[in-house]
Coordinates of N, CA, C and O in Angstrom, one line a residue:
M550 N -2.2 60.0 8.6 CA -1.6 60.1 9.7 C -1.6 58.9 10.5 O -2.7 58.5 10.8
P551 N -0.4 58.3 10.8 CA -0.4 57.1 11.6 C -0.9 57.2 13.0 O -0.5 58.2 13.6
A552 N -1.6 56.3 13.6 CA -2.0 56.3 14.9 C -1.1 55.9 15.8 O -0.2 54.9 15.5
S553 N -1.0 56.4 17.0 CA -0.2 55.8 18.0 C -1.0 55.1 19.0 O -2.0 55.6 19.5
I554 N -0.7 53.8 19.2 CA -1.5 52.9 20.0 C -0.7 52.4 21.2 O 0.3 51.9 20.9
G555 N -1.2 52.6 22.3 CA -0.6 52.0 23.5 C -1.3 50.7 23.9 O -2.4 50.6 23.8
F556 N -0.5 49.9 24.3 CA -1.1 48.5 24.6 C -0.2 47.9 25.8 O 1.0 47.8 25.8
R557 N -1.0 47.6 26.9 CA -0.3 47.0 28.0 C -0.9 45.5 28.2 O -2.0 45.4 28.7
P558 N -0.1 44.6 27.8 CA -0.7 43.2 27.7 C -0.9 42.7 29.1 O 0.0 42.9 29.9
T559 N -1.9 41.9 29.3 CA -2.1 41.2 30.5 C -1.3 39.9 30.4 O -0.9 39.6 29.3
P560 N -1.2 39.2 31.5 CA -0.4 37.9 31.4 C -1.0 37.0 30.3 O -0.3 36.3 29.5
D561 N -2.4 37.0 30.2 CA -3.0 36.1 29.2 C -2.7 36.7 27.8 O -2.6 35.9 26.9
D562 N -2.7 37.9 27.5 CA -2.4 38.6 26.4 C -0.9 38.0 26.0 O -0.6 37.8 24.8
E563 N 0.0 38.2 26.9 CA 1.3 37.8 26.6 C 1.4 36.4 26.3 O 2.3 36.0 25.4
R564 N 0.7 35.5 26.9 CA 0.7 34.0 26.5 C 0.2 33.8 25.1 O 0.9 33.1 24.4
I565 N -0.8 34.5 24.7 CA -1.4 34.5 23.3 C -0.4 34.9 22.3 O 0.0 34.2 21.3
L566 N 0.2 36.1 22.6 CA 1.3 36.6 21.7 C 2.5 35.7 21.6 O 3.1 35.5 20.5
R567 N 2.9 35.1 22.7 CA 4.0 34.0 22.7 C 3.7 32.9 21.8 O 4.5 32.5 21.1
E568 N 2.5 32.5 22.1 CA 2.1 31.2 21.2 C 2.0 31.5 19.8 O 2.3 30.8 18.9
A569 N 1.6 32.7 19.5 CA 1.5 33.2 18.1 C 2.9 33.4 17.5 O 3.2 33.0 16.3
A570 N 3.9 33.8 18.3 CA 5.2 34.0 17.8 C 5.9 32.6 17.5 O 6.6 32.5 16.6
L571 N 5.5 31.6 18.3 CA 6.0 30.3 18.0 C 5.6 29.7 16.6 O 6.4 29.0 16.0
S572 N 4.5 30.3 16.1 CA 4.0 29.8 14.8 C 4.6 30.8 13.7 O 4.1 30.7 12.6
G573 N 5.4 31.8 14.1 CA 6.0 32.7 13.2 C 5.1 33.9 12.9 O 5.4 34.8 11.9
E574 N 4.1 34.2 13.7 CA 3.3 35.4 13.5 C 3.8 36.5 14.5 O 4.1 36.3 15.7
S575 N 4.0 37.7 13.8 CA 4.5 38.8 14.6 C 3.4 39.3 15.6 O 2.2 39.1 15.3
T576 N 3.8 40.1 16.6 CA 2.9 40.7 17.5 C 1.9 41.7 16.7 O 0.6 41.6 16.8
S577 N 2.4 42.4 15.7 CA 1.6 43.3 15.0 C 0.6 42.5 14.1 O -0.6 42.9 14.1
D578 N 1.0 41.4 13.5 CA 0.1 40.4 12.7 C -0.9 39.9 13.6 O -2.2 39.8 13.2
T579 N -0.6 39.5 14.8 CA -1.5 38.9 15.7 C -2.6 39.9 16.2 O -3.8 39.7 16.2
L580 N -2.2 41.2 16.4 CA -3.1 42.2 16.9 C -4.0 42.6 15.7 O -5.2 42.8 15.8
R581 N -3.4 42.7 14.5 CA -4.3 42.9 13.3 C -5.3 41.8 13.1 O -6.5 42.2 12.7
R582 N -4.9 40.6 13.2 CA -5.9 39.6 13.0 C -7.0 39.5 14.1 O -8.1 39.4 13.8
A583 N -6.6 40.0 15.3 CA -7.6 40.0 16.3 C -8.5 41.1 16.0 O -9.9 41.1 16.3
L584 N -8.0 42.2 15.5 CA -9.0 43.5 15.2 C -9.9 43.1 14.1 O -11.0 43.4 14.2
R585 N -9.4 42.3 13.2 CA -10.3 41.9 12.0 C -11.3 41.0 12.4 O -12.5 41.0 12.0
L586 N -11.0 40.0 13.4 CA -11.9 39.2 14.0 C -13.0 39.9 14.7 O -14.2 39.5 14.7
L587 N -12.6 40.8 15.5 CA -13.6 41.7 16.3 C -14.5 42.5 15.3 O -15.7 42.4 15.5
D588 N -14.0 43.0 14.2 CA -14.7 43.7 13.3 C -15.8 42.7 12.6 O -17.0 43.0 12.5
H589 N -15.3 41.5 12.3 CA -16.2 40.5 11.8 C -17.2 40.1 12.7 O -18.5 40.0 12.4
E590 N -17.0 39.9 14.1 CA -17.8 39.6 15.1 C -19.1 40.6 15.1 O -20.2 40.4 15.3
R591 N -18.6 41.9 15.1 CA -19.5 43.0 15.1 C -20.5 43.0 13.9 O -21.7 43.3 13.9
W592 N -19.8 42.7 12.8 CA -20.7 42.6 11.4 C -21.7 41.5 11.6 O -22.9 41.7 11.2
L593 N -21.2 40.4 12.1 CA -22.2 39.2 12.3 C -23.3 39.7 13.2 O -24.5 39.2 13.1
A594 N -23.0 40.4 14.4 CA -24.1 40.9 15.3 C -25.0 41.7 14.5 O -26.3 41.6 14.7
R595 N -24.6 42.6 13.8 CA -25.5 43.5 13.0 C -26.3 42.7 12.0 O -27.6 42.9 11.9
F596 N -25.6 41.7 11.3 CA -26.4 40.8 10.4 C -27.4 40.0 11.1 O -28.6 40.0 10.7
R597 N -27.1 39.4 12.2 CA -28.1 38.7 13.0 C -29.3 39.6 13.4 O -30.5 39.1 13.5
A598 N -29.0 40.9 13.9 CA -30.0 41.7 14.3 C -31.0 42.2 13.2 O -32.2 42.2 13.3
D599 N -30.4 42.4 12.1 CA -31.2 42.8 10.9 C -32.0 41.5 10.5 O -33.2 41.6 10.1
A600 N -31.5 40.3 10.5 CA -32.1 39.1 10.0 C -33.4 38.8 11.0 O -34.4 38.5 10.6
E601 N -33.1 39.1 12.3 CA -34.1 38.9 13.3 C -35.4 39.9 13.0 O -36.4 39.5 13.1
A602 N -35.0 41.2 12.8 CA -36.0 42.3 12.5 C -36.7 41.9 11.2 O -38.0 42.3 11.2
L603 N -36.1 41.2 10.3 CA -36.8 40.9 9.0 C -37.4 39.5 8.9 O -37.8 39.1 7.8
R604 N -37.3 38.8 10.1 CA -37.8 37.4 10.1 C -39.1 37.2 9.4 O -39.3 36.2 8.6
G605 N -40.1 38.0 9.7 CA -41.3 37.8 9.3 C -41.7 38.4 8.0 O -42.8 38.3 7.3
E606 N -40.7 39.1 7.2 CA -40.8 39.7 6.0 C -41.1 38.7 4.9 O -40.4 37.7 4.8
D607 N -42.2 38.9 4.1 CA -42.5 38.0 2.9 C -42.3 38.7 1.7 O -43.2 39.5 1.3
V608 N -41.1 38.5 1.0 CA -40.8 39.2 -0.2 C -41.7 38.8 -1.4 O -41.8 39.5 -2.4
S609 N -42.3 37.6 -1.2 CA -43.2 37.2 -2.4 C -44.4 38.0 -2.6 O -45.0 38.0 -3.6
T610 N -44.6 38.9 -1.5 CA -45.8 39.8 -1.7 C -45.4 41.1 -2.4 O -46.3 41.9 -2.7
D611 N -44.2 41.4 -2.5 CA -43.7 42.6 -3.2 C -44.0 42.5 -4.7 O -43.8 41.4 -5.3
P612 N -44.2 43.7 -5.2 CA -44.4 43.6 -6.7 C -43.2 43.4 -7.4 O -42.1 43.7 -6.9
P613 N -43.1 42.7 -8.6 CA -41.9 42.5 -9.3 C -41.2 43.9 -9.5 O -41.8 44.9 -9.8
A614 N -39.9 43.8 -9.6 CA -39.0 44.9 -9.8 C -38.9 45.4 -11.3 O -38.5 46.5 -11.5
W615 N -39.3 44.5 -12.2 CA -39.3 44.8 -13.5 C -40.5 45.1 -14.2 O -41.5 45.1 -14.2

């Protein structure tokens, strides 16, 4: 089922969309790209938190897997 999304762009949003349109990118493509960047930023934040939590882990002390 397709989602219905409402969006009221701010003046800054409109500027970004205008600039993207000048390079041939549609509004939909610009919003998709922005959503994927947001998703990637969240993934990186989780990655960094996991890395920080495991910073002191020493895998050389684990028994061999085989």
